[in-house]
Coordinates of C-alpha atoms and ligand atoms in Angstrom, one line a residue:
X1 CA 77.5 42.0 36.0
X2 CA 81.2 43.3 36.5
X3 CA 83.7 44.2 39.8
X4 CA 86.1 46.6 40.0
X5 CA 88.7 45.2 42.2
X6 CA 92.0 47.1 41.8
X7 CA 93.8 49.4 44.6
X8 CA 97.2 49.2 43.8
X9 CA 98.6 51.7 41.0
X10 CA 99.0 50.1 37.4
X11 CA 101.3 53.2 37.3
X12 CA 103.4 52.4 39.0
X13 CA 103.7 49.4 38.2
X14 CA 104.5 49.9 34.2
X15 CA 106.6 52.7 35.3
X16 CA 109.4 50.0 36.9
X17 CA 109.7 48.5 33.5
X18 CA 110.7 51.1 32.3
X19 CA 112.9 52.5 34.6
X20 CA 114.6 49.2 33.8
X21 CA 114.9 49.2 30.7
X22 CA 116.1 53.2 30.8
X23 CA 118.5 52.6 32.9
X24 CA 120.2 50.1 30.2
X25 CA 119.9 52.8 28.1
X26 CA 121.3 55.3 30.0
X27 CA 118.8 57.6 29.6
X28 CA 119.5 61.3 31.3
X29 CA 117.4 62.5 34.0
X30 CA 116.0 64.4 32.1
X31 CA 114.5 62.3 29.3
X32 CA 113.5 60.1 31.8
X33 CA 111.7 62.6 33.9
X34 CA 109.7 63.5 30.6
X35 CA 108.6 60.3 29.7
X36 CA 107.7 59.5 32.8
X37 CA 104.8 61.8 32.7
X38 CA 101.7 62.0 30.7
X39 CA 101.3 64.5 28.1
X40 CA 97.6 65.4 29.0
X41 CA 95.1 63.9 30.8
X42 CA 91.6 64.8 30.6
X43 CA 88.9 63.8 33.3
X44 CA 85.3 64.7 32.6
X45 CA 81.2 64.0 33.2
X46 CA 79.1 62.0 31.4
X47 CA 75.4 63.2 32.5
X48 CA 73.4 61.1 30.4
X49 CA 69.7 59.6 30.8
X50 CA 68.4 56.0 31.3
X51 CA 66.1 54.2 29.2
X52 CA 63.6 54.5 33.0
X53 CA 64.0 58.5 32.8
X54 CA 66.5 58.7 36.0
X55 CA 69.5 61.1 34.9
X56 CA 73.4 59.7 35.6
X57 CA 76.8 60.7 35.7
X58 CA 79.4 59.0 34.9
X59 CA 83.1 59.5 35.0
X60 CA 85.2 59.7 31.1
X61 CA 88.8 60.1 31.2
X62 CA 91.1 60.4 28.1
X63 CA 95.4 60.0 28.4
X64 CA 97.3 61.7 26.1
X65 CA 100.9 60.4 26.7
X66 CA 103.3 60.8 24.0
X67 CA 102.6 62.5 20.9
X68 CA 106.7 62.7 19.7
X69 CA 105.8 59.5 17.0
X70 CA 102.7 60.7 15.8
X71 CA 98.9 61.3 16.8
X72 CA 97.9 59.8 20.4
X73 CA 97.0 56.0 19.5
X74 CA 95.2 54.1 21.7
X75 CA 91.8 52.3 23.2
X76 CA 88.4 52.9 24.9
X77 CA 87.6 50.9 28.1
X78 CA 84.3 50.4 29.4
X79 CA 84.4 48.8 32.7
X80 CA 83.7 49.4 36.6
X81 CA 87.8 49.3 37.1
X82 CA 88.4 52.0 35.2
X83 CA 90.6 54.7 36.6
X84 CA 92.5 58.2 36.1
X85 CA 95.6 55.7 37.4
X86 CA 94.8 52.5 34.7
X87 CA 93.9 54.7 31.9
X88 CA 97.2 56.3 32.1
X89 CA 98.9 53.1 32.4
X90 CA 97.3 52.2 29.4
X91 CA 98.5 55.4 27.3
X92 CA 101.9 55.1 28.7
X93 CA 102.3 51.2 27.2
X94 CA 100.4 52.3 23.8
X95 CA 104.1 54.8 23.4
X96 CA 106.0 51.6 23.3
X97 CA 103.6 49.3 21.9
X98 CA 103.2 51.7 19.0
X99 CA 107.0 51.9 19.2
X100 CA 108.1 48.8 18.9
X101 CA 106.4 47.8 15.8
X102 CA 107.7 50.7 14.7
X103 CA 103.9 52.6 14.0
X104 CA 103.6 56.9 13.1
X105 CA 101.6 56.9 16.2
X106 CA 102.1 58.4 19.9
X107 CA 100.6 57.0 23.1
X108 CA 96.9 57.5 24.2
X109 CA 93.8 55.4 25.9
X110 CA 90.3 56.4 27.2
X111 CA 87.7 55.4 29.2
X112 CA 84.2 55.5 31.5
X113 CA 83.5 54.1 34.4
X114 CA 80.6 51.5 33.7
X115 CA 79.5 48.8 33.6
X116 CA 78.9 48.2 30.5
X117 CA 76.5 44.2 31.0
X118 CA 74.0 46.3 32.5
X119 CA 73.7 48.9 29.7
X120 CA 70.5 49.0 27.4
X121 CA 72.0 49.5 24.0
X122 CA 70.3 53.2 24.1
X123 CA 72.0 53.8 27.5
X124 CA 75.8 52.6 25.9
X125 CA 74.5 54.9 23.0
X126 CA 74.0 58.2 24.7
X127 CA 77.1 57.8 27.0
X128 CA 79.1 57.2 24.3
X129 CA 77.5 60.0 22.0
X130 CA 78.9 62.1 25.1
X131 CA 81.7 60.5 25.3
X132 CA 82.7 61.4 21.9
X133 CA 81.0 64.8 22.1
X134 CA 82.9 66.0 25.1
X135 CA 86.7 64.5 23.5
X136 CA 86.1 66.4 20.0
X137 CA 88.2 69.6 20.4
X138 CA 91.2 67.3 20.6
X139 CA 90.8 64.2 19.2
X140 CA 90.9 63.6 15.1
X141 CA 92.8 62.1 12.4
X142 CA 95.7 63.7 13.5
X143 CA 95.2 64.3 16.8
X144 CA 94.2 61.9 18.7
X145 CA 92.8 58.3 16.7
X146 CA 91.0 56.1 19.4
X147 CA 90.0 52.2 18.7
X148 CA 87.9 49.3 21.0
X149 CA 89.4 48.2 24.2
X150 CA 87.7 46.1 27.3
X151 CA 83.8 46.3 26.6
X152 CA 83.7 48.3 23.1
X153 CA 82.4 47.0 20.5
X154 CA 82.5 48.4 16.4
X155 CA 79.1 49.9 17.4
X156 CA 80.2 51.6 19.6
X157 CA 83.3 53.0 17.4
X158 CA 80.7 54.0 14.7
X159 CA 78.8 56.0 17.6
X160 CA 81.8 58.0 18.1
X161 CA 82.9 58.4 14.7
X162 CA 79.5 59.7 13.9
X163 CA 79.3 62.4 16.5
X164 CA 82.6 63.2 15.3
X165 CA 81.8 64.1 12.2
X166 CA 78.3 65.7 13.1
X167 CA 79.8 67.8 15.3
X168 CA 83.0 68.9 12.4
X169 CA 80.6 68.5 9.6
X170 CA 83.2 66.9 7.9
X171 CA 83.0 62.7 7.3
X172 CA 85.8 61.6 9.1
X173 CA 86.3 58.0 9.2
X174 CA 90.4 58.0 11.0
X175 CA 88.7 59.8 13.9
X176 CA 88.8 56.0 15.0
X177 CA 89.6 52.7 14.1
X178 CA 88.1 49.5 14.9
X179 CA 84.5 50.9 12.6
X180 CA 82.5 48.4 11.3
X181 CA 83.6 47.3 7.8
X182 CA 80.6 49.3 6.4
X183 CA 81.6 52.6 7.5
X184 CA 85.2 52.3 6.9
X185 CA 86.9 49.6 8.4
X186 CA 89.4 47.6 8.2
X187 CA 89.4 43.6 7.0
X188 CA 91.1 41.7 9.6
X189 CA 90.3 44.2 12.6
X190 CA 88.3 42.1 14.5
X191 CA 91.0 39.4 14.7
X192 CA 94.0 41.1 14.1
X193 CA 95.2 41.2 18.3
X194 CA 94.2 37.2 18.3
X195 CA 96.4 36.5 15.2
X196 CA 99.1 38.5 16.4
X197 CA 99.1 36.9 19.7
X198 CA 99.4 33.3 17.5
X199 CA 101.7 35.0 15.0
X200 CA 104.7 35.8 17.3
X201 CA 103.9 32.7 20.3
X202 CA 103.9 29.9 17.2
X203 CA 107.6 31.9 16.0
X204 CA 108.6 31.3 20.2
X205 CA 107.7 28.0 20.2
X206 CA 109.7 27.2 16.9
X207 CA 112.7 28.7 18.9
X208 CA 111.5 26.5 21.9
X209 CA 110.5 23.3 19.8
X210 CA 107.0 22.8 20.9
X211 CA 105.2 21.5 17.8
X212 CA 102.0 23.0 17.7
X213 CA 100.3 19.5 17.7
X214 CA 101.5 18.8 20.8
X215 CA 101.3 21.9 22.7
X216 CA 98.6 22.2 25.4
X217 CA 97.2 26.0 25.7
X218 CA 95.4 27.7 28.0
X219 CA 93.9 31.1 27.7
X220 CA 92.5 33.5 30.3
X221 CA 90.0 35.7 29.5
X222 CA 87.4 35.0 26.0
X223 CA 87.2 38.2 24.3
X224 CA 87.9 39.7 21.2
X225 CA 91.7 39.0 21.8
X226 CA 91.4 35.2 23.8
X227 CA 88.8 33.9 22.0
X228 CA 90.4 34.7 18.5
X229 CA 94.2 33.8 20.0
X230 CA 92.6 30.6 20.3
X231 CA 91.0 29.9 17.3
X232 CA 94.1 31.0 15.7
X233 CA 95.8 28.0 17.8
X234 CA 93.5 25.4 17.4
X235 CA 94.0 26.0 13.4
X236 CA 97.5 25.4 13.8
X237 CA 96.7 21.8 15.4
X238 CA 97.3 22.8 19.1
X239 CA 95.4 21.6 21.5
X240 CA 93.3 24.5 23.9
X241 CA 92.9 22.8 27.4
X242 CA 91.7 25.5 29.3
X243 CA 89.8 28.9 28.8
X244 CA 88.3 31.3 31.3
X245 CA 86.4 34.0 31.2
X246 CA 84.8 36.7 34.2
X247 CA 82.4 33.7 34.7
X248 CA 85.0 30.8 35.7
X249 CA 87.4 28.4 33.6
X250 CA 86.7 25.4 32.0
X251 CA 88.8 22.9 31.8
X252 CA 89.6 19.7 29.4
X253 CA 92.7 18.0 28.8
X254 CA 91.3 16.6 25.3
X255 CA 91.0 19.7 24.3
X256 CA 88.5 22.2 24.4
X257 CA 86.5 22.0 21.2
X258 CA 86.8 26.1 20.3
X259 CA 84.5 26.7 17.7
X260 CA 81.8 25.3 20.0
X261 CA 83.2 27.3 23.6
X262 CA 82.9 30.5 20.6
X263 CA 79.4 30.1 19.6
X264 CA 77.8 29.5 22.5
X265 CA 80.0 32.4 24.0
X266 CA 78.9 34.8 21.4
X267 CA 74.5 33.3 21.7
X268 CA 74.7 33.6 25.9
X269 CA 77.3 36.6 25.8
X270 CA 79.5 34.7 28.1
X271 CA 80.6 30.7 29.3
X272 CA 78.0 30.6 31.8
X273 CA 77.0 27.1 31.8
X274 CA 79.5 26.3 29.0
X275 CA 79.5 22.2 29.3
X276 CA 82.3 21.2 26.9
X277 CA 84.9 21.6 30.0
X278 CA 85.5 20.9 33.5
X279 CA 84.1 24.2 35.3
X280 CA 87.2 25.4 37.5
X281 CA 88.1 28.5 39.3
X282 CA 89.9 31.5 37.4
X283 CA 92.7 30.6 39.3
X284 CA 93.0 27.6 38.4
X285 CA 93.2 28.4 34.8
X286 CA 96.4 30.8 35.2
X287 CA 97.7 27.8 37.1
X288 CA 96.7 24.7 34.6
X289 CA 99.7 22.1 33.3
X290 CA 100.2 23.0 30.0
X291 CA 102.8 24.8 27.5
X292 CA 101.2 28.6 27.2
X293 CA 99.5 30.6 28.7
X294 CA 98.0 33.3 27.0
X295 CA 96.5 35.8 29.5
X296 CA 94.0 37.3 27.8
X297 CA 92.2 39.3 30.3
X298 CA 92.9 42.1 32.3
X299 CA 96.3 43.4 34.4
X300 CA 97.6 42.0 37.7
X301 CA 96.9 38.7 36.9
X302 CA 100.1 36.9 36.9
X303 CA 101.2 37.6 40.9
X304 CA 103.9 37.0 43.1
X305 CA 101.1 34.5 44.7
X306 CA 100.3 32.3 41.4
X307 CA 103.3 33.0 40.1
X308 CA 105.2 30.1 41.4
X309 CA 102.5 27.4 40.9
X310 CA 102.5 28.6 37.0
X311 CA 102.9 25.5 35.0
X312 CA 103.6 27.2 30.7
X313 CA 107.5 26.9 29.9
X314 CA 106.0 30.2 27.1
X315 CA 104.0 33.4 28.6
X316 CA 102.2 35.3 25.9
X317 CA 101.0 38.2 26.7
X318 CA 97.7 39.3 24.7
X319 CA 96.5 41.5 27.5
X320 CA 97.6 44.5 28.6
X321 CA 100.0 44.5 32.0
X322 CA 98.5 41.2 33.3
X323 CA 101.8 40.4 35.0
X324 CA 103.4 42.7 38.4
X325 CA 107.2 43.4 38.2
X326 CA 107.5 40.5 41.5
X327 CA 105.7 38.0 38.8
X328 CA 108.0 38.6 35.7
X329 CA 111.1 39.0 38.1
X330 CA 109.8 34.7 39.2
X331 CA 109.3 34.0 35.6
X332 CA 113.1 34.8 34.8
X333 CA 114.4 33.0 37.4
X334 CA 113.0 29.5 36.6
X335 CA 113.2 29.7 33.4
X336 CA 110.0 30.6 31.7
X337 CA 109.9 32.7 29.1
X338 CA 107.5 35.7 28.5
X339 CA 107.0 37.5 25.5
X340 CA 105.6 41.0 26.1
X341 CA 102.5 42.7 26.4
X342 CA 103.6 45.8 23.9
X343 CA 105.0 43.1 21.6
X344 CA 102.4 40.1 21.6
X345 CA 98.9 42.5 21.9
X346 CA 100.7 44.9 19.1
X347 CA 98.4 43.1 16.4
X348 CA 95.4 45.0 17.3
X349 CA 97.0 48.2 17.2
X350 CA 99.4 47.6 13.7
X351 CA 95.6 46.8 11.3
X352 CA 94.6 49.8 13.2
X353 CA 97.3 51.8 11.3
X354 CA 96.6 49.4 8.7
X355 CA 92.6 51.2 8.9
X356 CA 93.9 54.9 9.7
X357 CA 95.8 54.6 6.4
X358 CA 92.9 53.1 4.4
X359 CA 90.5 55.9 5.4
X360 CA 92.4 58.1 5.3
X361 CA 93.8 57.8 1.4
X362 CA 90.2 56.3 0.4
X363 CA 91.3 53.5 -0.6
X364 CA 91.1 49.6 1.0
X365 CA 93.0 46.6 1.1
X366 CA 92.0 42.5 0.5
X367 CA 92.5 40.8 3.9
X368 CA 95.8 38.9 2.6
X369 CA 97.2 41.8 1.9
X370 CA 95.9 43.0 5.8
X371 CA 97.3 39.5 7.1
X372 CA 100.4 39.7 5.1
X373 CA 101.5 42.6 6.3
X374 CA 101.0 41.8 9.9
X375 CA 102.6 39.3 10.1
X376 CA 105.4 40.8 8.2
X377 CA 105.7 43.4 11.0
X378 CA 105.4 41.7 13.8
X379 CA 107.6 39.4 13.4
X380 CA 110.3 41.2 11.6
X381 CA 110.0 43.7 15.4
X382 CA 109.8 40.9 17.4
X383 CA 113.2 39.2 15.6
X384 CA 114.4 42.4 16.6
X385 CA 113.7 42.3 19.6
X386 CA 114.7 39.1 20.7
X387 CA 118.5 39.8 18.6
X388 CA 118.4 42.9 21.2
X389 CA 117.5 39.9 24.1
X390 CA 120.5 38.5 22.9
X391 CA 123.2 40.7 22.3
X392 CA 122.2 42.3 26.1
X393 CA 121.3 39.4 27.7
X394 CA 117.7 41.0 28.8
X395 CA 114.7 39.2 28.9
X396 CA 112.1 40.4 26.1
X397 CA 110.1 42.9 28.4
X398 CA 113.5 44.8 28.2
X399 CA 114.5 44.2 24.6
X400 CA 111.1 45.7 23.7
X401 CA 110.9 48.7 26.3
X402 CA 114.6 49.2 24.8
X403 CA 113.7 49.5 21.1
X404 CA 110.9 51.4 21.5
X405 CA 112.1 54.0 24.3
X406 CA 115.1 54.2 21.8
X407 CA 112.8 55.0 18.6
X408 CA 110.6 57.5 21.3
X409 CA 113.8 59.9 22.5
X410 CA 115.6 59.4 18.7
X411 CA 112.2 61.3 17.3
X412 CA 112.3 63.9 20.5
X413 CA 115.7 64.6 20.0
X414 CA 115.5 65.5 16.6
X415 CA 112.4 67.6 16.9
X416 CA 113.9 69.1 20.3
X417 CA 111.8 69.6 23.4
X418 CA 110.0 72.7 23.7
X419 CA 110.7 74.0 26.4
Ligands
NAD1 P1 86.9 41.8 25.8 O1 85.8 42.6 26.1 O2 86.4 41.4 24.2 O3 87.0 40.9 26.5 C1 88.0 39.8 27.7 C2 87.5 38.9 28.3 O4 87.9 39.0 29.4 C3 86.0 38.7 28.2 O5 86.0 37.2 27.9 C4 85.9 38.5 30.0 O6 84.6 38.0 30.4 C5 87.2 38.4 30.3 N1 87.5 38.6 32.1 C6 86.9 39.9 32.7 N2 87.4 40.0 33.8 C7 88.2 38.6 34.0 C8 88.4 38.0 35.0 N3 88.9 38.5 36.2 N4 89.0 36.6 34.7 C9 88.2 36.0 33.6 N5 88.4 36.4 32.6 C10 87.5 38.3 32.7 O7 88.0 42.6 25.3 P2 89.5 42.3 24.6 O8 89.4 43.2 23.4 O9 89.9 41.1 24.6 O10 91.0 42.6 26.1 C11 91.4 42.2 26.4 C12 92.8 42.1 27.2 O11 93.7 42.8 25.7 C13 92.8 44.1 27.6 O12 93.8 43.5 28.5 C14 92.8 44.7 26.4 O13 93.7 45.9 26.9 C15 94.0 44.0 25.4 N6 94.0 44.2 24.0 C16 93.2 44.6 23.9 C17 93.0 44.6 22.2 C18 91.9 44.5 21.2 O14 91.9 45.1 19.9 N7 90.5 44.2 21.0 C19 94.5 44.8 21.9 C20 95.3 44.9 22.5 C21 95.2 44.5 24.0

């Protein structure tokens, strides 16, 4: 059972990061006003029938933040903490994420306030189909292309695709990414975000002289992003000393057997009861002695309270918005390097872009091709961020925002603002 517990504005925090970069770019006031407002926010009711026959009503959201560089792009979240504020922040981040890796997309995000862990397969299908049906007019390959996020899966994307295709009477796999391979999904998509996290982390570790075989890594969240990143690090010889999920944390200074933990988590749908490490609190995983910390769960996990106790030399943000601006400031003061979410977890949307392109061409790539192109895009744009950070003497986060904002503003200036 998941719980909702977020009161402070996530979008407010997200804008703080934007403003810092915008000031360094001398962005004019009008453009700043435009870029700190979402283009479109949609809220709707999702009535659905429980297996018991009872009628329930949930709330659905889709925020299309910016279209300057292409159709809106971003996942759909099913979680009890989903609010308009959170979805707006996530859509805002998607705008900069797509731009920082130079994809021809704008930013969007969606969600349903619900706890998918308490819903049957049939209930999830009915919610998803009604969610998709409500959005038929505003999504599409050239309008807005959703994907999976926390609590949603390739199966949910398949139902979304099917519902859209039924309503439009057209087989349209490119309306959504993260689909199963049988329906036009891309090879490598499931692993893409975790793979991207490990690619930029290993590149930065090399810069900092941290040898993979000596590296101790702690990972918060053991879902799609966290578990795949853990596997990629373990494959490179790193020792994963701590992992956690909603059930709690697990610590083993000799290194957790990642294949075993993944198999356990898949079988039990959680790490609850996992015996391959000492049971600790979720908070303890963030403060665990390690070289690299990967928050890969939800927003606002690294805060002013725990930031002074973080041991890692490097933080790689697998999750979106895991660090509050106050904590980020503390990390900067303490000389802890942070690879920001909009860059570190951009591997998922990058392979989503490949999936969209493959669906439109009707021609599918080999997995090695997908992984090669993913590495090229991630590492090339990380090098640009590093270069900008060095020339402007700013942290990676500010440099990533500067690069992304510049790209979006350039497109907007060339198109002109229809005002
Ligand atoms: P997921 O649903 O597969 O996994 C989320 C994990 O976080 C689960 O293991 C869950 O138990 C755990 N978790 C939830 N609350 C927690 C808590 N309080 N403490 C510790 N663990 C907790 O989701 P995911 O797709 O892995 O996404 C994780 C993060 O990565 C999110 O911020 C998401 O927006 C971001 N992200 C995902 C993708 C993607 O392709 N899936 C891409 C970019 C960014």
